[in-house]
Amino acid sequence: MSNFYLSSLMEFKFSEFARIFLLYSIISSFTSTALFFTIRFLSSMSVIIVSGVSSILKIKSAFKKKLFPFRPINSIKPYPPNIT
């Protein structure tokens, strides 16, 4: 009787351990997947933010050139003499 009780206790402990291990493996796989997708999302968002900022700066400089197309007189350099 005690041998049966001991074997059933060991079986219960093993099944409990297997259940905990399975739960841990499922949680860790979800966590690693979530971490992977979070890193991918953050890197793609940083690329989007950087490209958006650079395009905003390009648009800003284009508007400045459109509003002020002429340079001041003192910034215009004469052409070098044509040596033939």
Short mmCIF file of C-alpha atoms in Angstrom, two decimals:
data_model
loop_
_atom_site.label_atom_id
_atom_site.label_comp_id
_atom_site.label_asym_id
_atom_site.label_seq_id
_atom_site.Cartn_x
_atom_site.Cartn_y
_atom_site.Cartn_z
CA MET A 1 0.00 0.00 0.00
CA SER A 2 2.76 2.43 0.88
CA ASN A 3 4.62 1.54 -2.33
CA PHE A 4 1.53 2.43 -4.36
CA TYR A 5 1.18 5.67 -2.42
CA LEU A 6 4.85 6.52 -3.00
CA SER A 7 4.62 5.79 -6.73
CA SER A 8 1.44 7.85 -7.06
CA LEU A 9 3.10 10.67 -5.12
CA MET A 10 6.14 10.54 -7.44
CA GLU A 11 3.81 10.50 -10.44
CA PHE A 12 1.97 13.51 -9.07
CA LYS A 13 5.23 15.35 -8.45
CA PHE A 14 6.44 14.51 -11.94
CA SER A 15 3.18 15.60 -13.54
CA GLU A 16 3.25 18.80 -11.48
CA PHE A 17 6.83 19.41 -12.56
CA ALA A 18 5.89 18.71 -16.17
CA ARG A 19 2.94 21.08 -15.91
CA ILE A 20 5.12 23.84 -14.41
CA PHE A 21 7.83 23.28 -17.01
CA LEU A 22 5.28 23.35 -19.83
CA LEU A 23 3.74 26.53 -18.45
CA TYR A 24 7.20 28.08 -18.09
CA SER A 25 8.17 27.13 -21.65
CA ILE A 26 4.92 28.56 -23.04
CA ILE A 27 5.34 31.81 -21.09
CA SER A 28 8.99 32.13 -22.06
CA SER A 29 8.23 31.51 -25.73
CA PHE A 30 5.48 34.14 -25.64
CA THR A 31 7.81 36.52 -23.80
CA SER A 32 10.64 36.04 -26.27
CA THR A 33 8.24 36.44 -29.19
CA ALA A 34 6.78 39.57 -27.64
CA LEU A 35 10.26 40.90 -26.95
CA PHE A 36 11.29 40.18 -30.55
CA PHE A 37 8.25 41.95 -31.96
CA THR A 38 8.69 44.85 -29.53
CA ILE A 39 12.28 45.32 -30.68
CA ARG A 40 11.19 45.10 -34.33
CA PHE A 41 8.40 47.61 -33.71
CA LEU A 42 10.72 50.04 -31.94
CA SER A 43 13.38 49.79 -34.64
CA SER A 44 10.81 50.32 -37.40
CA MET A 45 9.34 53.26 -35.50
CA SER A 46 12.80 54.80 -35.12
CA VAL A 47 13.36 54.42 -38.87
CA ILE A 48 9.98 56.06 -39.54
CA ILE A 49 10.74 58.90 -37.11
CA VAL A 50 14.20 59.55 -38.59
CA SER A 51 12.89 59.51 -42.17
CA GLY A 52 10.00 61.78 -41.17
CA VAL A 53 12.31 64.28 -39.50
CA SER A 54 14.66 64.30 -42.50
CA SER A 55 11.76 64.81 -44.91
CA ILE A 56 10.41 67.64 -42.74
CA LEU A 57 13.84 69.28 -42.80
CA LYS A 58 14.01 68.86 -46.58
CA ILE A 59 10.57 70.44 -46.98
CA LYS A 60 11.58 73.27 -44.66
CA SER A 61 14.75 74.00 -46.64
CA ALA A 62 12.77 73.83 -49.90
CA PHE A 63 10.32 76.41 -48.55
CA LYS A 64 13.21 78.64 -47.50
CA LYS A 65 14.70 78.43 -50.98
CA LYS A 66 11.31 79.12 -52.52
CA LEU A 67 10.63 82.10 -50.26
CA PHE A 68 14.15 83.52 -50.51
CA PRO A 69 15.53 82.39 -53.86
CA PHE A 70 18.02 85.25 -54.15
CA ARG A 71 21.23 85.23 -52.19
CA PRO A 72 22.57 88.45 -50.75
CA ILE A 73 24.92 90.41 -53.01
CA ASN A 74 28.00 89.90 -50.86
CA SER A 75 27.62 86.09 -50.97
CA ILE A 76 27.76 85.99 -54.79
CA LYS A 77 31.30 85.20 -55.86
CA PRO A 78 32.49 86.34 -59.27
CA TYR A 79 33.39 83.73 -61.83
CA PRO A 80 37.10 82.95 -62.11
CA PRO A 81 38.75 84.56 -65.10
CA ASN A 82 38.49 82.52 -68.25
CA ILE A 83 42.07 81.51 -69.12
CA THR A 84 42.46 80.33 -72.68
#
